[in-house]
Amino acid sequence: MAKKHISFTLNRQNIDVLVEPRELLIHVIREQLQKTGSHIGCETSHCGACTLDLNGQSVKACTVLAVQAEGGEVLTVEGLLQNDKLHPLQEAFMQEHGLQCGFCTPGMLMRAYRFLQENPQPTEAEIRSGMAGNLCRCTGYQNIIKAVQTAAKNMASA
Amino acid sequence: MIPPEFEYHRPETIDQALVLLTQHGEEAKILAGGHSLLPLMKLRFAEPAHLVDLNFIESLRGIKESNGLIEIAAMTTESQLITSPLLLDKCPLIPDAASQIADPQVRSRGTIGGDIVHADPGNDHPAIMLALEASFVILGSNGERIVPASGFFLGAFDTQLEENEILKAIQVPVSVAGSGHAYCKLKRKTGDFATAASAVSLVVEGGVCKKINIALTNVGATALKAEAAESILTGQTLSDLLMEKAVEKAMAICDPAEDLRGDREYKIHMAGEMTRRAIREAFAKATGGG
């Protein structure tokens, strides 16, 4: 099948890449563009490890075709770092120990990044339902929830 | 897992999309949110040679009101339904149900139209559409037709939509004074389909149930309208006795398949319990108690 040229921005940089229509966004980002921060867990849109930001929305990049990103804006965990400074969410995940093995963390960070823009002052229950599309097999979620709370607090006072 | 090869089309108008569907016939599939179709393609349960992506057609997005009807464009996402001030005010059953579907990321892609026409018995919007007496605005190369939700669902994954047609919009009536609604859904975990769910929309006047619609999810090949249960309660004041009679009638139409969510007996029992809860909740909302 003929490959297609697609252009989009990845972490604020213009990207031009040749893809097959059947290639998933997560594969193109990890394999062609070498941004391996976004992980592949289940590849069935359940686990949320591949969560990234597409046009201002959280999506599971295993269930979006790369050709659908044409003309769009993509942000991955690599894009959270700005001027060599960690994002307040990354700081909060460190401070609250919001991870153990770290596999789900990029997806957690990217979902939390969008969630706190949708709801900057969430209750604990709102965080739990807002993060419900991301699975973690280590932490039991407690410290992840705390990390999102801490980040919300720090971002509000910044 | 990567889907099989296909040619990708990105029309910018409904007319362009219709031309593509006519041109490629049964080799073409419409791509809406993709959260049912892409998983099916990864598993080779679907292998369309052409995908017609509706995501970039502006006129298929948005929610508006005119002449007592709310019109929801088919590619409106679940997240847009949940946050729509118009729906929250005038048709709250839809955002209530949408917030119980999947998870936030899936809801940013999944669309109301895709959920309806895919017609998986586990999808939630078909029962909501039956409970709201919705109509579907369908476009084909021969023009537009409007089809009521009742009768639209023919079987599992089978509807009245022809292969060269597109669901353009969903029309639902604005809710009237004294109306109440509820969608009670039992699921094992976030992201799972319902073990059983029940949608209720009713109107109460002076304590009497003037009108009630009850529809069930995932306990049959399609969403099921529990008409016998509805007639038990229509024109009556709600009592425990009538409630139990109605619940029995709703359970009597269930024909679920046994799977990991439970055996038939359990699912039918849960459909009854969800119906009981949904009637109570809808009644409480209609009478100001909810």
Short mmCIF file of C-alpha atoms in Angstrom, two decimals:
data_model
loop_
_atom_site.label_atom_id
_atom_site.label_comp_id
_atom_site.label_asym_id
_atom_site.label_seq_id
_atom_site.Cartn_x
_atom_site.Cartn_y
_atom_site.Cartn_z
CA MET A 1 0.00 0.00 0.00
CA ALA A 2 1.32 3.44 -0.94
CA LYS A 3 2.92 5.32 1.91
CA LYS A 4 1.68 8.79 2.77
CA HIS A 5 3.63 11.87 3.80
CA ILE A 6 2.22 13.33 6.98
CA SER A 7 3.17 16.46 8.89
CA PHE A 8 2.40 17.33 12.46
CA THR A 9 4.11 18.89 15.43
CA LEU A 10 5.68 16.59 18.00
CA ASN A 11 6.61 18.35 21.20
CA ARG A 12 6.44 21.73 19.42
CA GLN A 13 8.74 20.63 16.55
CA ASN A 14 7.60 20.20 12.97
CA ILE A 15 7.74 16.61 11.82
CA ASP A 16 7.43 15.23 8.33
CA VAL A 17 7.27 11.47 8.09
CA LEU A 18 6.35 8.77 5.60
CA VAL A 19 3.85 6.23 6.96
CA GLU A 20 1.68 3.38 5.83
CA PRO A 21 -2.02 4.13 6.47
CA ARG A 22 -2.26 1.11 8.76
CA GLU A 23 0.53 2.26 11.07
CA LEU A 24 -0.61 3.27 14.54
CA LEU A 25 0.45 6.62 15.94
CA ILE A 26 2.27 4.97 18.85
CA HIS A 27 4.42 2.88 16.50
CA VAL A 28 5.42 5.84 14.34
CA ILE A 29 6.33 7.93 17.38
CA ARG A 30 8.37 5.20 19.02
CA GLU A 31 9.95 3.46 16.06
CA GLN A 32 10.35 6.08 13.34
CA LEU A 33 10.64 9.20 15.45
CA GLN A 34 12.55 7.46 18.24
CA LYS A 35 10.53 9.04 21.04
CA THR A 36 10.24 5.99 23.24
CA GLY A 37 8.84 7.74 26.31
CA SER A 38 5.28 6.72 25.40
CA HIS A 39 4.99 3.03 26.14
CA ILE A 40 3.07 0.16 24.58
CA GLY A 41 1.28 -1.92 27.19
CA CYS A 42 -1.79 -3.75 25.92
CA GLU A 43 -2.24 -2.28 22.43
CA THR A 44 -5.98 -2.68 22.92
CA SER A 45 -6.80 0.78 24.40
CA HIS A 46 -7.26 -0.56 27.90
CA CYS A 47 -4.07 0.15 29.83
CA GLY A 48 -3.32 3.78 28.98
CA ALA A 49 0.50 3.37 28.83
CA CYS A 50 0.50 4.95 25.34
CA THR A 51 -1.55 7.99 26.43
CA LEU A 52 -0.41 11.20 24.82
CA ASP A 53 -1.91 14.56 23.97
CA LEU A 54 -3.34 14.99 20.46
CA ASN A 55 -4.85 18.38 19.61
CA GLY A 56 -5.44 19.19 23.26
CA GLN A 57 -7.04 15.87 24.19
CA SER A 58 -5.78 12.75 25.92
CA VAL A 59 -5.81 9.81 23.54
CA LYS A 60 -4.54 6.26 23.55
CA ALA A 61 -2.07 6.29 20.66
CA CYS A 62 -2.49 2.55 20.05
CA THR A 63 -5.99 3.26 18.77
CA VAL A 64 -5.27 6.25 16.55
CA LEU A 65 -3.81 5.90 13.05
CA ALA A 66 -0.68 7.92 12.43
CA VAL A 67 -2.32 9.40 9.31
CA GLN A 68 -4.99 10.87 11.60
CA ALA A 69 -2.33 13.05 13.26
CA GLU A 70 -1.80 14.89 9.94
CA GLY A 71 -1.88 18.62 10.64
CA GLY A 72 -2.19 18.02 14.37
CA GLU A 73 -0.27 18.80 17.54
CA VAL A 74 1.17 15.90 19.51
CA LEU A 75 2.70 16.15 22.94
CA THR A 76 4.45 13.21 24.60
CA VAL A 77 6.17 12.88 27.94
CA GLU A 78 9.41 14.10 26.35
CA GLY A 79 7.65 17.42 25.72
CA LEU A 80 6.86 17.99 29.40
CA LEU A 81 10.46 19.00 30.00
CA GLN A 82 10.93 22.66 29.12
CA ASN A 83 14.23 24.59 29.38
CA ASP A 84 15.72 21.57 31.13
CA LYS A 85 13.14 21.96 33.89
CA LEU A 86 10.84 19.12 34.92
CA HIS A 87 7.11 19.77 34.75
CA PRO A 88 5.44 20.23 38.20
CA LEU A 89 3.72 16.88 37.60
CA GLN A 90 7.05 15.13 37.14
CA GLU A 91 8.34 16.80 40.31
CA ALA A 92 5.22 15.71 42.19
CA PHE A 93 5.49 12.09 40.99
CA MET A 94 9.07 12.07 42.32
CA GLN A 95 8.19 13.75 45.60
CA GLU A 96 5.17 11.51 46.32
CA HIS A 97 6.82 8.39 44.91
CA GLY A 98 3.95 8.03 42.44
CA LEU A 99 5.54 5.07 40.71
CA GLN A 100 7.32 1.82 41.31
CA CYS A 101 8.43 0.09 38.11
CA GLY A 102 7.71 3.22 36.07
CA PHE A 103 6.19 1.50 33.05
CA CYS A 104 2.79 3.23 33.29
CA THR A 105 4.29 6.57 34.37
CA PRO A 106 4.57 8.35 30.99
CA GLY A 107 0.90 7.60 30.32
CA MET A 108 -0.04 8.65 33.85
CA LEU A 109 1.86 11.93 33.45
CA MET A 110 0.32 12.73 30.09
CA ARG A 111 -3.20 11.96 31.28
CA ALA A 112 -2.66 14.00 34.46
CA TYR A 113 -1.22 16.84 32.36
CA ARG A 114 -4.44 17.12 30.36
CA PHE A 115 -6.72 16.33 33.30
CA LEU A 116 -5.35 19.22 35.39
CA GLN A 117 -6.05 21.58 32.52
CA GLU A 118 -9.62 20.32 32.31
CA ASN A 119 -9.99 20.48 36.08
CA PRO A 120 -7.23 22.44 37.89
CA GLN A 121 -8.67 21.97 41.40
CA PRO A 122 -9.98 18.40 41.43
CA THR A 123 -11.31 16.43 44.37
CA GLU A 124 -9.83 13.02 45.06
CA ALA A 125 -12.90 11.35 43.51
CA GLU A 126 -12.52 13.49 40.39
CA ILE A 127 -8.85 12.52 40.10
CA ARG A 128 -9.78 8.85 40.38
CA SER A 129 -12.35 9.04 37.61
CA GLY A 130 -10.16 11.38 35.54
CA MET A 131 -7.28 8.88 35.69
CA ALA A 132 -9.51 5.81 35.28
CA GLY A 133 -8.15 5.04 31.81
CA ASN A 134 -4.63 4.35 33.09
CA LEU A 135 -3.70 1.10 34.77
CA CYS A 136 -0.86 0.66 37.25
CA ARG A 137 0.07 -2.82 38.40
CA CYS A 138 2.50 -1.75 41.17
CA THR A 139 1.38 1.15 43.29
CA GLY A 140 -2.24 0.51 44.15
CA TYR A 141 -2.75 4.09 42.87
CA GLN A 142 -2.54 5.84 46.27
CA ASN A 143 0.69 7.69 45.57
CA ILE A 144 -0.32 8.44 42.01
CA ILE A 145 -3.45 10.19 43.31
CA LYS A 146 -1.33 12.04 45.89
CA ALA A 147 1.11 13.10 43.18
CA VAL A 148 -1.70 14.58 41.09
CA GLN A 149 -3.04 16.39 44.17
CA THR A 150 0.41 17.76 44.99
CA ALA A 151 0.96 18.88 41.40
CA ALA A 152 -2.44 20.63 41.37
CA LYS A 153 -1.53 22.46 44.57
CA ASN A 154 1.92 23.45 43.33
CA MET A 155 0.63 24.57 39.95
CA ALA A 156 -2.09 26.70 41.58
CA SER A 157 0.43 28.50 43.80
CA ALA A 158 3.05 28.90 41.07
CA MET B 1 -0.89 -5.48 16.68
CA ILE B 2 -1.23 -3.66 13.39
CA PRO B 3 -4.37 -3.61 11.23
CA PRO B 4 -4.27 -5.21 7.76
CA GLU B 5 -3.51 -2.99 4.78
CA PHE B 6 -6.15 -0.55 3.58
CA GLU B 7 -6.40 2.65 1.64
CA TYR B 8 -7.11 5.69 3.80
CA HIS B 9 -9.50 8.44 2.69
CA ARG B 10 -9.98 11.74 4.48
CA PRO B 11 -13.04 13.52 3.03
CA GLU B 12 -13.77 17.06 4.17
CA THR B 13 -17.47 17.12 3.31
CA ILE B 14 -20.32 14.63 3.70
CA ASP B 15 -20.80 14.65 -0.08
CA GLN B 16 -17.20 13.59 -0.64
CA ALA B 17 -17.66 10.82 1.93
CA LEU B 18 -20.84 9.59 0.21
CA VAL B 19 -19.07 9.49 -3.16
CA LEU B 20 -16.27 7.39 -1.64
CA LEU B 21 -18.77 4.99 -0.05
CA THR B 22 -20.66 4.56 -3.32
CA GLN B 23 -17.42 4.12 -5.26
CA HIS B 24 -15.99 1.43 -2.97
CA GLY B 25 -19.21 -0.30 -1.94
CA GLU B 26 -18.83 -3.13 0.52
CA GLU B 27 -15.02 -2.80 0.46
CA ALA B 28 -15.34 0.47 2.38
CA LYS B 29 -15.89 1.07 6.08
CA ILE B 30 -16.56 4.34 7.83
CA LEU B 31 -14.00 5.29 10.48
CA ALA B 32 -15.55 7.33 13.30
CA GLY B 33 -13.83 7.30 16.71
CA GLY B 34 -12.15 4.05 15.78
CA HIS B 35 -12.40 2.48 19.23
CA SER B 36 -14.48 -0.44 17.99
CA LEU B 37 -13.34 -0.69 14.36
CA LEU B 38 -9.55 -0.46 14.86
CA PRO B 39 -9.51 -3.21 17.53
CA LEU B 40 -11.63 -5.40 15.19
CA MET B 41 -9.19 -4.73 12.36
CA LYS B 42 -6.18 -5.59 14.54
CA LEU B 43 -7.83 -8.96 15.20
CA ARG B 44 -8.71 -9.41 11.48
CA PHE B 45 -12.40 -9.59 12.36
CA ALA B 46 -12.78 -6.68 9.94
CA GLU B 47 -10.57 -6.21 6.89
CA PRO B 48 -11.96 -3.29 4.88
CA ALA B 49 -9.91 -2.35 1.79
CA HIS B 50 -10.90 1.31 2.20
CA LEU B 51 -11.35 3.40 5.32
CA VAL B 52 -13.36 6.59 5.02
CA ASP B 53 -12.39 8.77 7.98
CA LEU B 54 -15.20 11.14 9.04
CA ASN B 55 -13.09 12.90 11.69
CA PHE B 56 -12.31 15.90 9.53
CA ILE B 57 -15.85 16.79 8.43
CA GLU B 58 -16.79 19.86 10.46
CA SER B 59 -20.54 19.58 9.79
CA LEU B 60 -20.60 16.22 11.60
CA ARG B 61 -19.71 17.84 14.93
CA GLY B 62 -21.80 19.90 17.29
CA ILE B 63 -25.04 20.03 19.26
CA LYS B 64 -27.87 22.49 18.59
CA GLU B 65 -31.52 23.02 19.44
CA SER B 66 -34.39 23.93 17.13
CA ASN B 67 -38.18 23.49 17.29
CA GLY B 68 -38.20 21.50 20.51
CA LEU B 69 -35.61 19.06 19.22
CA ILE B 70 -31.97 18.73 20.09
CA GLU B 71 -29.85 17.69 17.15
CA ILE B 72 -26.54 16.03 17.92
CA ALA B 73 -24.20 15.65 14.95
CA ALA B 74 -23.07 12.05 14.67
CA MET B 75 -19.33 12.62 15.15
CA THR B 76 -19.83 14.43 18.46
CA THR B 77 -17.54 12.70 20.96
CA GLU B 78 -18.56 11.24 24.30
CA SER B 79 -16.51 13.96 26.07
CA GLN B 80 -18.38 16.64 24.15
CA LEU B 81 -21.70 15.06 25.19
CA ILE B 82 -20.64 15.02 28.86
CA THR B 83 -19.69 18.69 28.90
CA SER B 84 -22.48 20.07 26.68
CA PRO B 85 -24.41 22.75 28.66
CA LEU B 86 -27.37 22.27 26.28
CA LEU B 87 -27.61 18.52 26.96
CA LEU B 88 -26.97 18.88 30.70
CA ASP B 89 -29.87 21.32 30.84
CA LYS B 90 -32.33 19.80 28.36
CA CYS B 91 -31.45 16.15 27.87
CA PRO B 92 -29.38 15.07 30.88
CA LEU B 93 -29.78 11.33 30.24
CA ILE B 94 -27.25 11.49 27.39
CA PRO B 95 -24.36 13.07 29.36
CA ASP B 96 -25.22 10.82 32.32
CA ALA B 97 -24.91 7.70 30.16
CA ALA B 98 -21.86 8.96 28.24
CA SER B 99 -19.95 9.49 31.47
CA GLN B 100 -20.44 5.78 32.23
CA ILE B 101 -18.84 4.70 28.94
CA ALA B 102 -15.21 3.50 28.87
CA ASP B 103 -12.61 5.97 30.19
CA PRO B 104 -11.56 9.60 29.52
CA GLN B 105 -9.13 8.83 26.69
CA VAL B 106 -11.60 6.57 24.90
CA ARG B 107 -14.31 9.20 25.39
CA SER B 108 -12.17 11.84 23.67
CA ARG B 109 -12.29 9.75 20.47
CA GLY B 110 -15.47 7.66 20.69
CA THR B 111 -18.54 9.19 19.05
CA ILE B 112 -22.28 8.91 19.67
CA GLY B 113 -22.90 8.04 16.01
CA GLY B 114 -20.25 5.34 15.96
CA ASP B 115 -21.64 3.79 19.13
CA ILE B 116 -25.15 3.72 17.63
CA VAL B 117 -24.43 2.35 14.16
CA HIS B 118 -21.82 -0.17 15.31
CA ALA B 119 -24.76 -1.67 17.24
CA ASP B 120 -22.72 -3.90 19.49
CA PRO B 121 -25.28 -5.24 22.01
CA GLY B 122 -22.87 -3.97 24.70
CA ASN B 123 -22.91 -0.39 23.40
CA ASP B 124 -24.80 2.02 25.64
CA HIS B 125 -26.30 4.61 23.31
CA PRO B 126 -28.78 2.28 21.57
CA ALA B 127 -30.78 1.79 24.80
CA ILE B 128 -30.52 5.51 25.57
CA MET B 129 -31.88 6.29 22.09
CA LEU B 130 -34.84 3.93 22.63
CA ALA B 131 -35.55 5.46 26.04
CA LEU B 132 -35.50 8.98 24.59
CA GLU B 133 -37.53 8.12 21.46
CA ALA B 134 -34.70 9.50 19.34
CA SER B 135 -34.67 9.70 15.55
CA PHE B 136 -31.73 9.29 13.23
CA VAL B 137 -31.03 11.59 10.28
CA ILE B 138 -29.49 9.37 7.61
CA LEU B 139 -27.89 10.59 4.38
CA GLY B 140 -27.42 8.53 1.25
CA SER B 141 -26.81 9.33 -2.38
CA ASN B 142 -30.61 9.46 -2.80
CA GLY B 143 -31.00 12.12 -0.15
CA GLU B 144 -31.99 12.27 3.47
CA ARG B 145 -34.31 10.00 5.49
CA ILE B 146 -35.30 10.12 9.14
CA VAL B 147 -35.62 6.80 10.95
CA PRO B 148 -36.92 6.33 14.50
CA ALA B 149 -34.63 4.54 16.96
CA SER B 150 -37.43 2.06 17.57
CA GLY B 151 -37.01 -0.53 14.82
CA PHE B 152 -33.55 0.74 13.76
CA PHE B 153 -31.62 -2.02 15.54
CA LEU B 154 -32.11 -5.30 13.68
CA GLY B 155 -29.65 -7.57 15.44
CA ALA B 156 -26.13 -7.70 16.82
CA PHE B 157 -24.03 -5.30 14.68
CA ASP B 158 -26.98 -4.92 12.32
CA THR B 159 -29.11 -1.83 11.76
CA GLN B 160 -31.28 -0.23 9.09
CA LEU B 161 -28.28 1.81 7.90
CA GLU B 162 -27.30 0.75 4.37
CA GLU B 163 -23.64 0.39 3.46
CA ASN B 164 -23.62 3.52 1.28
CA GLU B 165 -25.33 5.68 3.90
CA ILE B 166 -24.01 7.90 6.69
CA LEU B 167 -25.68 8.68 9.99
CA LYS B 168 -25.59 12.46 10.01
CA ALA B 169 -27.31 13.39 13.26
CA ILE B 170 -29.41 12.21 16.17
CA GLN B 171 -32.57 14.06 17.13
CA VAL B 172 -33.93 13.87 20.66
CA PRO B 173 -36.86 15.76 22.16
CA VAL B 174 -36.17 18.44 24.78
CA SER B 175 -37.12 17.07 28.19
CA VAL B 176 -40.41 18.47 29.53
CA ALA B 177 -41.34 19.64 33.04
CA GLY B 178 -41.82 16.75 35.45
CA SER B 179 -39.49 14.45 33.57
CA GLY B 180 -36.83 12.29 35.14
CA HIS B 181 -34.23 9.94 33.79
CA ALA B 182 -31.58 7.47 34.86
CA TYR B 183 -29.08 5.07 33.36
CA CYS B 184 -28.03 2.37 35.81
CA LYS B 185 -25.17 0.25 34.53
CA LEU B 186 -23.46 -2.64 36.23
CA LYS B 187 -19.93 -3.19 35.00
CA ARG B 188 -17.07 -5.19 36.44
CA LYS B 189 -14.51 -2.45 35.93
CA THR B 190 -13.78 0.76 34.04
CA GLY B 191 -13.77 0.13 30.33
CA ASP B 192 -15.87 -3.02 30.45
CA PHE B 193 -19.20 -3.36 28.70
CA ALA B 194 -22.28 -3.57 30.90
CA THR B 195 -23.06 -6.86 32.57
CA ALA B 196 -26.55 -5.39 32.34
CA ALA B 197 -27.85 -1.84 32.22
CA SER B 198 -31.20 -0.11 32.19
CA ALA B 199 -32.20 3.29 30.80
CA VAL B 200 -35.35 4.94 32.10
CA SER B 201 -36.98 8.17 31.00
CA LEU B 202 -40.34 9.13 32.52
CA VAL B 203 -42.75 11.98 33.10
CA VAL B 204 -44.59 12.38 36.41
CA GLU B 205 -47.63 14.65 36.90
CA GLY B 206 -49.27 14.96 40.32
CA GLY B 207 -47.57 11.79 41.52
CA VAL B 208 -48.82 9.79 38.53
CA CYS B 209 -46.44 8.31 35.98
CA LYS B 210 -47.84 9.77 32.74
CA LYS B 211 -45.29 8.17 30.48
CA ILE B 212 -42.31 5.87 30.88
CA ASN B 213 -39.71 4.39 28.55
CA ILE B 214 -37.47 1.55 29.71
CA ALA B 215 -34.66 0.11 27.58
CA LEU B 216 -32.05 -2.50 28.43
CA THR B 217 -28.39 -2.87 27.38
CA ASN B 218 -26.45 -6.10 26.74
CA VAL B 219 -29.12 -8.62 27.64
CA GLY B 220 -30.10 -9.50 24.08
CA ALA B 221 -28.89 -9.25 20.49
CA THR B 222 -29.91 -5.58 20.46
CA ALA B 223 -30.93 -3.01 23.04
CA LEU B 224 -34.39 -4.08 24.23
CA LYS B 225 -37.41 -1.87 24.83
CA ALA B 226 -39.29 -3.21 27.86
CA GLU B 227 -42.78 -2.31 26.65
CA ALA B 228 -44.72 -4.67 28.90
CA ALA B 229 -42.92 -3.22 31.91
CA GLU B 230 -43.74 0.29 30.72
CA SER B 231 -47.48 -0.44 30.46
CA ILE B 232 -47.55 -1.74 34.05
CA LEU B 233 -46.43 1.68 35.30
CA THR B 234 -48.08 4.05 32.81
CA GLY B 235 -50.93 6.02 34.35
CA GLN B 236 -50.16 4.70 37.85
CA THR B 237 -48.65 5.99 41.07
CA LEU B 238 -45.44 4.17 41.81
CA SER B 239 -45.80 1.46 44.46
CA ASP B 240 -43.55 -1.40 45.53
CA LEU B 241 -46.04 -3.89 44.13
CA LEU B 242 -46.21 -2.27 40.67
CA MET B 243 -42.46 -1.78 40.66
CA GLU B 244 -41.92 -5.52 41.21
CA LYS B 245 -44.45 -6.39 38.48
CA ALA B 246 -42.67 -4.06 36.05
CA VAL B 247 -39.25 -5.45 36.96
CA GLU B 248 -40.55 -8.97 36.34
CA LYS B 249 -41.83 -7.96 32.90
CA ALA B 250 -38.46 -6.36 32.06
CA MET B 251 -36.62 -9.51 33.12
CA ALA B 252 -38.93 -11.63 31.00
CA ILE B 253 -37.67 -10.12 27.74
CA CYS B 254 -33.97 -10.61 28.54
CA ASP B 255 -32.10 -13.21 26.52
CA PRO B 256 -28.42 -12.71 27.38
CA ALA B 257 -25.55 -14.98 26.37
CA GLU B 258 -23.46 -16.51 29.12
CA ASP B 259 -19.89 -15.17 29.19
CA LEU B 260 -17.20 -14.12 31.67
CA ARG B 261 -19.53 -11.43 33.00
CA GLY B 262 -21.92 -14.05 34.27
CA ASP B 263 -24.43 -16.74 33.41
CA ARG B 264 -27.89 -16.04 32.05
CA GLU B 265 -29.66 -16.16 35.39
CA TYR B 266 -27.27 -13.66 36.96
CA LYS B 267 -27.45 -11.25 34.04
CA ILE B 268 -31.25 -11.35 33.93
CA HIS B 269 -31.37 -10.77 37.67
CA MET B 270 -28.99 -7.82 37.32
CA ALA B 271 -31.04 -6.37 34.44
CA GLY B 272 -34.00 -6.46 36.84
CA GLU B 273 -32.03 -4.79 39.61
CA MET B 274 -30.69 -2.08 37.28
CA THR B 275 -34.25 -1.44 36.09
CA ARG B 276 -35.51 -1.16 39.68
CA ARG B 277 -32.77 1.34 40.53
CA ALA B 278 -33.22 3.33 37.33
CA ILE B 279 -37.00 3.65 37.85
CA ARG B 280 -36.48 4.82 41.46
CA GLU B 281 -33.78 7.31 40.48
CA ALA B 282 -35.75 8.68 37.53
CA PHE B 283 -38.89 8.98 39.66
CA ALA B 284 -36.95 10.81 42.40
CA LYS B 285 -35.52 13.25 39.86
CA ALA B 286 -38.94 13.87 38.30
CA THR B 287 -40.48 14.66 41.68
CA GLY B 288 -37.62 16.84 42.86
CA GLY B 289 -36.22 14.25 45.22
CA GLY B 290 -33.18 13.43 43.11
#
